[in-house]
Amino acid sequence: MCIRDSLEELRRATGDTVLFCLPDSFHMRCVAAEEGESGPLRYYPLVGELYPAHAGATSKSFYAYLPDDQRHRLFRGRPMARFTDRTVTDPDLLEQQFLKVRAQGYAWTVGEYDTGVSYTHRRAPAGTAAHPPAPAAQGPRGTPPYRHLSRPTRPTRPTRGTP
């Protein structure tokens, strides 16, 4: 199945905008996207956008699975922009969030990068060729996280909660 088919399948299942991003230095770059039922999240194309490593579920679900020493080198001593009042820029707090992502197997953030937008992302651990990065869903604030994914692109049971 090609990534476009996977994105469309997840968009139909959730109604949310879905993205497929790949690591690009200290960012995640959107390489494919499908807009959700509520319309575009932005007035410009999502494809090509860089998401910062420290804000949003897409980035946190990737960087959480880097080896600890590599992640520490990336996040220590580096200035990090604050995009909203919910953006975490303290390396110690970020590390706690990364550990939580690893423990629960997914990342869900609300308003860290875009005010009023929630992100849900589940990703296989880095370095496992059999499990490539999975698409991420974005939606209006309060969209429930899709915690239980039978495959990286197919939510099986939406659940409600807060990050």
PDB file of N, CA and C in Angstrom, residues 63-142:
ATOM      1  N   TYR A  63      11.426  11.743  18.065  1.00  0.00           N
ATOM      2  CA  TYR A  63      12.601  12.003  18.898  1.00  0.00           C
ATOM      3  C   TYR A  63      12.578  11.219  20.209  1.00  0.00           C
ATOM      4  N   ALA A  64      11.408  10.828  20.674  1.00  0.00           N
ATOM      5  CA  ALA A  64      11.323  10.023  21.899  1.00  0.00           C
ATOM      6  C   ALA A  64      12.041   8.691  21.750  1.00  0.00           C
ATOM      7  N   TYR A  65      12.106   8.165  20.534  1.00  0.00           N
ATOM      8  CA  TYR A  65      12.690   6.849  20.312  1.00  0.00           C
ATOM      9  C   TYR A  65      14.156   6.886  19.887  1.00  0.00           C
ATOM     10  N   LEU A  66      14.729   8.070  19.785  1.00  0.00           N
ATOM     11  CA  LEU A  66      16.170   8.122  19.528  1.00  0.00           C
ATOM     12  C   LEU A  66      16.910   7.567  20.736  1.00  0.00           C
ATOM     13  N   PRO A  67      18.101   7.042  20.554  1.00  0.00           N
ATOM     14  CA  PRO A  67      18.898   6.641  21.714  1.00  0.00           C
ATOM     15  C   PRO A  67      19.067   7.836  22.659  1.00  0.00           C
ATOM     16  N   ASP A  68      19.032   7.565  23.952  1.00  0.00           N
ATOM     17  CA  ASP A  68      19.060   8.636  24.956  1.00  0.00           C
ATOM     18  C   ASP A  68      20.218   9.608  24.752  1.00  0.00           C
ATOM     19  N   ASP A  69      21.427   9.105  24.527  1.00  0.00           N
ATOM     20  CA  ASP A  69      22.576  10.001  24.385  1.00  0.00           C
ATOM     21  C   ASP A  69      22.442  10.896  23.153  1.00  0.00           C
ATOM     22  N   GLN A  70      21.921  10.360  22.066  1.00  0.00           N
ATOM     23  CA  GLN A  70      21.731  11.168  20.854  1.00  0.00           C
ATOM     24  C   GLN A  70      20.669  12.244  21.090  1.00  0.00           C
ATOM     25  N   ARG A  71      19.577  11.888  21.754  1.00  0.00           N
ATOM     26  CA  ARG A  71      18.515  12.853  22.050  1.00  0.00           C
ATOM     27  C   ARG A  71      19.044  13.950  22.977  1.00  0.00           C
ATOM     28  N   HIS A  72      19.817  13.577  23.991  1.00  0.00           N
ATOM     29  CA  HIS A  72      20.360  14.570  24.920  1.00  0.00           C
ATOM     30  C   HIS A  72      21.279  15.552  24.198  1.00  0.00           C
ATOM     31  N   ARG A  73      22.103  15.050  23.283  1.00  0.00           N
ATOM     32  CA  ARG A  73      22.985  15.943  22.510  1.00  0.00           C
ATOM     33  C   ARG A  73      22.174  16.928  21.673  1.00  0.00           C
ATOM     34  N   LEU A  74      21.075  16.481  21.123  1.00  0.00           N
ATOM     35  CA  LEU A  74      20.247  17.355  20.290  1.00  0.00           C
ATOM     36  C   LEU A  74      19.540  18.454  21.078  1.00  0.00           C
ATOM     37  N   PHE A  75      19.073  18.124  22.282  1.00  0.00           N
ATOM     38  CA  PHE A  75      18.208  19.043  23.003  1.00  0.00           C
ATOM     39  C   PHE A  75      18.904  19.874  24.082  1.00  0.00           C
ATOM     40  N   ARG A  76      20.098  19.516  24.464  1.00  0.00           N
ATOM     41  CA  ARG A  76      20.806  20.276  25.511  1.00  0.00           C
ATOM     42  C   ARG A  76      21.615  21.404  24.888  1.00  0.00           C
ATOM     43  N   GLY A  77      21.520  22.607  25.458  1.00  0.00           N
ATOM     44  CA  GLY A  77      22.323  23.730  25.005  1.00  0.00           C
ATOM     45  C   GLY A  77      21.871  24.335  23.687  1.00  0.00           C
ATOM     46  N   ARG A  78      20.670  24.034  23.261  1.00  0.00           N
ATOM     47  CA  ARG A  78      20.150  24.546  21.990  1.00  0.00           C
ATOM     48  C   ARG A  78      18.964  25.462  22.288  1.00  0.00           C
ATOM     49  N   PRO A  79      18.929  26.643  21.684  1.00  0.00           N
ATOM     50  CA  PRO A  79      17.746  27.489  21.884  1.00  0.00           C
ATOM     51  C   PRO A  79      16.533  26.862  21.195  1.00  0.00           C
ATOM     52  N   MET A  80      15.391  26.960  21.845  1.00  0.00           N
ATOM     53  CA  MET A  80      14.154  26.422  21.289  1.00  0.00           C
ATOM     54  C   MET A  80      13.089  27.504  21.325  1.00  0.00           C
ATOM     55  N   ALA A  81      12.417  27.694  20.207  1.00  0.00           N
ATOM     56  CA  ALA A  81      11.398  28.740  20.092  1.00  0.00           C
ATOM     57  C   ALA A  81      10.127  28.347  20.840  1.00  0.00           C
ATOM     58  N   ARG A  82       9.477  29.346  21.382  1.00  0.00           N
ATOM     59  CA  ARG A  82       8.169  29.148  22.019  1.00  0.00           C
ATOM     60  C   ARG A  82       7.122  29.612  21.012  1.00  0.00           C
ATOM     61  N   PHE A  83       6.292  28.676  20.512  1.00  0.00           N
ATOM     62  CA  PHE A  83       5.282  28.977  19.502  1.00  0.00           C
ATOM     63  C   PHE A  83       3.955  29.389  20.129  1.00  0.00           C
ATOM     64  N   THR A  84       3.636  28.796  21.275  1.00  0.00           N
ATOM     65  CA  THR A  84       2.419  29.126  22.020  1.00  0.00           C
ATOM     66  C   THR A  84       2.778  29.078  23.503  1.00  0.00           C
ATOM     67  N   ASP A  85       1.824  29.398  24.346  1.00  0.00           N
ATOM     68  CA  ASP A  85       2.088  29.309  25.782  1.00  0.00           C
ATOM     69  C   ASP A  85       2.196  27.864  26.253  1.00  0.00           C
ATOM     70  N   ARG A  86       1.870  26.892  25.397  1.00  0.00           N
ATOM     71  CA  ARG A  86       1.970  25.470  25.740  1.00  0.00           C
ATOM     72  C   ARG A  86       3.255  24.815  25.216  1.00  0.00           C
ATOM     73  N   THR A  87       4.079  25.552  24.498  1.00  0.00           N
ATOM     74  CA  THR A  87       5.323  25.001  23.959  1.00  0.00           C
ATOM     75  C   THR A  87       6.324  24.810  25.091  1.00  0.00           C
ATOM     76  N   VAL A  88       6.838  23.607  25.236  1.00  0.00           N
ATOM     77  CA  VAL A  88       7.841  23.306  26.261  1.00  0.00           C
ATOM     78  C   VAL A  88       9.223  23.549  25.666  1.00  0.00           C
ATOM     79  N   THR A  89      10.027  24.357  26.357  1.00  0.00           N
ATOM     80  CA  THR A  89      11.393  24.634  25.894  1.00  0.00           C
ATOM     81  C   THR A  89      12.447  24.212  26.905  1.00  0.00           C
ATOM     82  N   ASP A  90      12.033  23.702  28.039  1.00  0.00           N
ATOM     83  CA  ASP A  90      12.964  23.228  29.062  1.00  0.00           C
ATOM     84  C   ASP A  90      13.382  21.795  28.738  1.00  0.00           C
ATOM     85  N   PRO A  91      14.684  21.529  28.541  1.00  0.00           N
ATOM     86  CA  PRO A  91      15.135  20.187  28.170  1.00  0.00           C
ATOM     87  C   PRO A  91      14.731  19.096  29.168  1.00  0.00           C
ATOM     88  N   ASP A  92      14.695  19.416  30.466  1.00  0.00           N
ATOM     89  CA  ASP A  92      14.315  18.413  31.457  1.00  0.00           C
ATOM     90  C   ASP A  92      12.836  18.043  31.338  1.00  0.00           C
ATOM     91  N   LEU A  93      11.980  19.037  31.114  1.00  0.00           N
ATOM     92  CA  LEU A  93      10.556  18.749  30.921  1.00  0.00           C
ATOM     93  C   LEU A  93      10.319  17.997  29.616  1.00  0.00           C
ATOM     94  N   LEU A  94      11.063  18.372  28.577  1.00  0.00           N
ATOM     95  CA  LEU A  94      10.954  17.639  27.312  1.00  0.00           C
ATOM     96  C   LEU A  94      11.332  16.176  27.493  1.00  0.00           C
ATOM     97  N   GLU A  95      12.392  15.938  28.223  1.00  0.00           N
ATOM     98  CA  GLU A  95      12.818  14.554  28.463  1.00  0.00           C
ATOM     99  C   GLU A  95      11.724  13.766  29.173  1.00  0.00           C
ATOM    100  N   GLN A  96      11.046  14.374  30.136  1.00  0.00           N
ATOM    101  CA  GLN A  96       9.921  13.699  30.807  1.00  0.00           C
ATOM    102  C   GLN A  96       8.823  13.363  29.797  1.00  0.00           C
ATOM    103  N   GLN A  97       8.548  14.289  28.882  1.00  0.00           N
ATOM    104  CA  GLN A  97       7.530  14.036  27.866  1.00  0.00           C
ATOM    105  C   GLN A  97       7.956  12.916  26.916  1.00  0.00           C
ATOM    106  N   PHE A  98       9.227  12.901  26.533  1.00  0.00           N
ATOM    107  CA  PHE A  98       9.720  11.832  25.663  1.00  0.00           C
ATOM    108  C   PHE A  98       9.576  10.468  26.339  1.00  0.00           C
ATOM    109  N   LEU A  99       9.899  10.399  27.616  1.00  0.00           N
ATOM    110  CA  LEU A  99       9.768   9.137  28.353  1.00  0.00           C
ATOM    111  C   LEU A  99       8.306   8.701  28.435  1.00  0.00           C
ATOM    112  N   LYS A 100       7.402   9.649  28.587  1.00  0.00           N
ATOM    113  CA  LYS A 100       5.970   9.331  28.618  1.00  0.00           C
ATOM    114  C   LYS A 100       5.510   8.790  27.264  1.00  0.00           C
ATOM    115  N   VAL A 101       5.966   9.403  26.180  1.00  0.00           N
ATOM    116  CA  VAL A 101       5.622   8.930  24.830  1.00  0.00           C
ATOM    117  C   VAL A 101       6.078   7.484  24.659  1.00  0.00           C
ATOM    118  N   ARG A 102       7.300   7.199  25.073  1.00  0.00           N
ATOM    119  CA  ARG A 102       7.815   5.824  24.951  1.00  0.00           C
ATOM    120  C   ARG A 102       7.009   4.854  25.792  1.00  0.00           C
ATOM    121  N   ALA A 103       6.608   5.264  26.986  1.00  0.00           N
ATOM    122  CA  ALA A 103       5.857   4.380  27.882  1.00  0.00           C
ATOM    123  C   ALA A 103       4.458   4.082  27.348  1.00  0.00           C
ATOM    124  N   GLN A 104       3.790   5.095  26.780  1.00  0.00           N
ATOM    125  CA  GLN A 104       2.417   4.879  26.329  1.00  0.00           C
ATOM    126  C   GLN A 104       2.333   4.479  24.860  1.00  0.00           C
ATOM    127  N   GLY A 105       3.396   4.678  24.094  1.00  0.00           N
ATOM    128  CA  GLY A 105       3.425   4.233  22.707  1.00  0.00           C
ATOM    129  C   GLY A 105       2.837   5.202  21.699  1.00  0.00           C
ATOM    130  N   TYR A 106       2.488   6.396  22.112  1.00  0.00           N
ATOM    131  CA  TYR A 106       1.970   7.413  21.206  1.00  0.00           C
ATOM    132  C   TYR A 106       2.200   8.784  21.832  1.00  0.00           C
ATOM    133  N   ALA A 107       2.075   9.811  21.003  1.00  0.00           N
ATOM    134  CA  ALA A 107       2.155  11.192  21.487  1.00  0.00           C
ATOM    135  C   ALA A 107       0.850  11.889  21.149  1.00  0.00           C
ATOM    136  N   TRP A 108       0.366  12.680  22.082  1.00  0.00           N
ATOM    137  CA  TRP A 108      -0.806  13.522  21.842  1.00  0.00           C
ATOM    138  C   TRP A 108      -0.512  14.875  22.456  1.00  0.00           C
ATOM    139  N   THR A 109      -0.569  15.910  21.649  1.00  0.00           N
ATOM    140  CA  THR A 109      -0.319  17.263  22.135  1.00  0.00           C
ATOM    141  C   THR A 109      -1.467  18.161  21.710  1.00  0.00           C
ATOM    142  N   VAL A 110      -1.687  19.204  22.472  1.00  0.00           N
ATOM    143  CA  VAL A 110      -2.719  20.192  22.158  1.00  0.00           C
ATOM    144  C   VAL A 110      -2.098  21.576  22.238  1.00  0.00           C
ATOM    145  N   GLY A 111      -2.091  22.275  21.123  1.00  0.00           N
ATOM    146  CA  GLY A 111      -1.674  23.668  21.114  1.00  0.00           C
ATOM    147  C   GLY A 111      -0.213  23.952  21.363  1.00  0.00           C
ATOM    148  N   GLU A 112       0.661  22.986  21.171  1.00  0.00           N
ATOM    149  CA  GLU A 112       2.092  23.250  21.389  1.00  0.00           C
ATOM    150  C   GLU A 112       2.726  23.996  20.217  1.00  0.00           C
ATOM    151  N   TYR A 113       2.274  23.688  19.015  1.00  0.00           N
ATOM    152  CA  TYR A 113       2.842  24.312  17.819  1.00  0.00           C
ATOM    153  C   TYR A 113       1.822  25.247  17.175  1.00  0.00           C
ATOM    154  N   ASP A 114       0.584  24.797  17.077  1.00  0.00           N
ATOM    155  CA  ASP A 114      -0.520  25.592  16.542  1.00  0.00           C
ATOM    156  C   ASP A 114      -1.555  25.752  17.640  1.00  0.00           C
ATOM    157  N   THR A 115      -1.945  26.974  17.926  1.00  0.00           N
ATOM    158  CA  THR A 115      -2.984  27.216  18.913  1.00  0.00           C
ATOM    159  C   THR A 115      -4.284  26.582  18.441  1.00  0.00           C
ATOM    160  N   GLY A 116      -4.931  25.824  19.326  1.00  0.00           N
ATOM    161  CA  GLY A 116      -6.228  25.261  19.003  1.00  0.00           C
ATOM    162  C   GLY A 116      -6.193  24.016  18.144  1.00  0.00           C
ATOM    163  N   VAL A 117      -5.025  23.423  17.927  1.00  0.00           N
ATOM    164  CA  VAL A 117      -4.925  22.209  17.120  1.00  0.00           C
ATOM    165  C   VAL A 117      -4.308  21.110  17.966  1.00  0.00           C
ATOM    166  N   SER A 118      -4.936  19.928  17.917  1.00  0.00           N
ATOM    167  CA  SER A 118      -4.351  18.781  18.619  1.00  0.00           C
ATOM    168  C   SER A 118      -3.699  17.866  17.595  1.00  0.00           C
ATOM    169  N   TYR A 119      -2.659  17.185  18.018  1.00  0.00           N
ATOM    170  CA  TYR A 119      -1.927  16.254  17.174  1.00  0.00           C
ATOM    171  C   TYR A 119      -1.888  14.905  17.879  1.00  0.00           C
ATOM    172  N   THR A 120      -2.132  13.860  17.120  1.00  0.00           N
ATOM    173  CA  THR A 120      -1.992  12.503  17.638  1.00  0.00           C
ATOM    174  C   THR A 120      -1.020  11.779  16.735  1.00  0.00           C
ATOM    175  N   HIS A 121      -0.071  11.081  17.309  1.00  0.00           N
ATOM    176  CA  HIS A 121       0.895  10.368  16.486  1.00  0.00           C
ATOM    177  C   HIS A 121       1.393   9.122  17.192  1.00  0.00           C
ATOM    178  N   ARG A 122       1.410   8.034  16.465  1.00  0.00           N
ATOM    179  CA  ARG A 122       2.010   6.799  16.960  1.00  0.00           C
ATOM    180  C   ARG A 122       3.066   6.387  15.956  1.00  0.00           C
ATOM    181  N   ARG A 123       4.218   6.035  16.452  1.00  0.00           N
ATOM    182  CA  ARG A 123       5.335   5.704  15.586  1.00  0.00           C
ATOM    183  C   ARG A 123       6.071   4.502  16.139  1.00  0.00           C
ATOM    184  N   ALA A 124       6.544   3.668  15.239  1.00  0.00           N
ATOM    185  CA  ALA A 124       7.384   2.554  15.654  1.00  0.00           C
ATOM    186  C   ALA A 124       8.734   3.110  16.086  1.00  0.00           C
ATOM    187  N   PRO A 125       9.451   2.412  16.980  1.00  0.00           N
ATOM    188  CA  PRO A 125      10.757   2.905  17.416  1.00  0.00           C
ATOM    189  C   PRO A 125      11.710   3.140  16.249  1.00  0.00           C
ATOM    190  N   ALA A 126      12.533   4.169  16.362  1.00  0.00           N
ATOM    191  CA  ALA A 126      13.514   4.501  15.329  1.00  0.00           C
ATOM    192  C   ALA A 126      14.437   3.317  15.086  1.00  0.00           C
ATOM    193  N   GLY A 127      14.841   3.189  13.843  1.00  0.00           N
ATOM    194  CA  GLY A 127      15.818   2.162  13.511  1.00  0.00           C
ATOM    195  C   GLY A 127      15.215   0.794  13.223  1.00  0.00           C
ATOM    196  N   THR A 128      13.908   0.696  13.209  1.00  0.00           N
ATOM    197  CA  THR A 128      13.307  -0.589  12.865  1.00  0.00           C
ATOM    198  C   THR A 128      12.772  -0.494  11.456  1.00  0.00           C
ATOM    199  N   ALA A 129      13.509  -1.009  10.515  1.00  0.00           N
ATOM    200  CA  ALA A 129      13.147  -0.895   9.104  1.00  0.00           C
ATOM    201  C   ALA A 129      11.798  -1.530   8.805  1.00  0.00           C
ATOM    202  N   ALA A 130      11.411  -2.516   9.577  1.00  0.00           N
ATOM    203  CA  ALA A 130      10.128  -3.165   9.346  1.00  0.00           C
ATOM    204  C   ALA A 130       8.952  -2.284   9.736  1.00  0.00           C
ATOM    205  N   HIS A 131       9.197  -1.251  10.524  1.00  0.00           N
ATOM    206  CA  HIS A 131       8.133  -0.368  10.993  1.00  0.00           C
ATOM    207  C   HIS A 131       8.499   1.082  10.714  1.00  0.00           C
ATOM    208  N   PRO A 132       8.195   1.561   9.479  1.00  0.00           N
ATOM    209  CA  PRO A 132       8.546   2.942   9.145  1.00  0.00           C
ATOM    210  C   PRO A 132       7.695   3.937   9.909  1.00  0.00           C
ATOM    211  N   PRO A 133       8.053   5.228   9.867  1.00  0.00           N
ATOM    212  CA  PRO A 133       7.230   6.239  10.526  1.00  0.00           C
ATOM    213  C   PRO A 133       5.792   6.149  10.049  1.00  0.00           C
ATOM    214  N   ALA A 134       4.863   6.425  10.941  1.00  0.00           N
ATOM    215  CA  ALA A 134       3.444   6.342  10.627  1.00  0.00           C
ATOM    216  C   ALA A 134       2.871   7.726  10.416  1.00  0.00           C
ATOM    217  N   PRO A 135       1.746   7.804   9.704  1.00  0.00           N
ATOM    218  CA  PRO A 135       1.091   9.108   9.559  1.00  0.00           C
ATOM    219  C   PRO A 135       0.628   9.648  10.901  1.00  0.00           C
ATOM    220  N   ALA A 136       0.466  10.949  10.973  1.00  0.00           N
ATOM    221  CA  ALA A 136      -0.044  11.628  12.166  1.00  0.00           C
ATOM    222  C   ALA A 136      -1.371  12.270  11.822  1.00  0.00           C
ATOM    223  N   ALA A 137      -2.265  12.344  12.795  1.00  0.00           N
ATOM    224  CA  ALA A 137      -3.553  13.010  12.593  1.00  0.00           C
ATOM    225  C   ALA A 137      -3.547  14.341  13.324  1.00  0.00           C
ATOM    226  N   GLN A 138      -4.123  15.362  12.683  1.00  0.00           N
ATOM    227  CA  GLN A 138      -4.264  16.681  13.282  1.00  0.00           C
ATOM    228  C   GLN A 138      -5.732  17.047  13.236  1.00  0.00           C
ATOM    229  N   GLY A 139      -6.216  17.691  14.268  1.00  0.00           N
ATOM    230  CA  GLY A 139      -7.604  18.113  14.240  1.00  0.00           C
ATOM    231  C   GLY A 139      -7.851  19.267  15.177  1.00  0.00           C
ATOM    232  N   PRO A 140      -9.107  19.732  15.207  1.00  0.00           N
ATOM    233  CA  PRO A 140      -9.442  20.817  16.112  1.00  0.00           C
ATOM    234  C   PRO A 140      -9.146  20.426  17.549  1.00  0.00           C
ATOM    235  N   ARG A 141      -8.870  21.415  18.377  1.00  0.00           N
ATOM    236  CA  ARG A 141      -8.552  21.148  19.781  1.00  0.00           C
ATOM    237  C   ARG A 141      -9.621  20.276  20.407  1.00  0.00           C
ATOM    238  N   GLY A 142      -9.197  19.262  21.118  1.00  0.00           N
ATOM    239  CA  GLY A 142     -10.120  18.372  21.787  1.00  0.00           C
ATOM    240  C   GLY A 142     -10.386  17.094  21.027  1.00  0.00           C
TER     241      GLY A 142
END
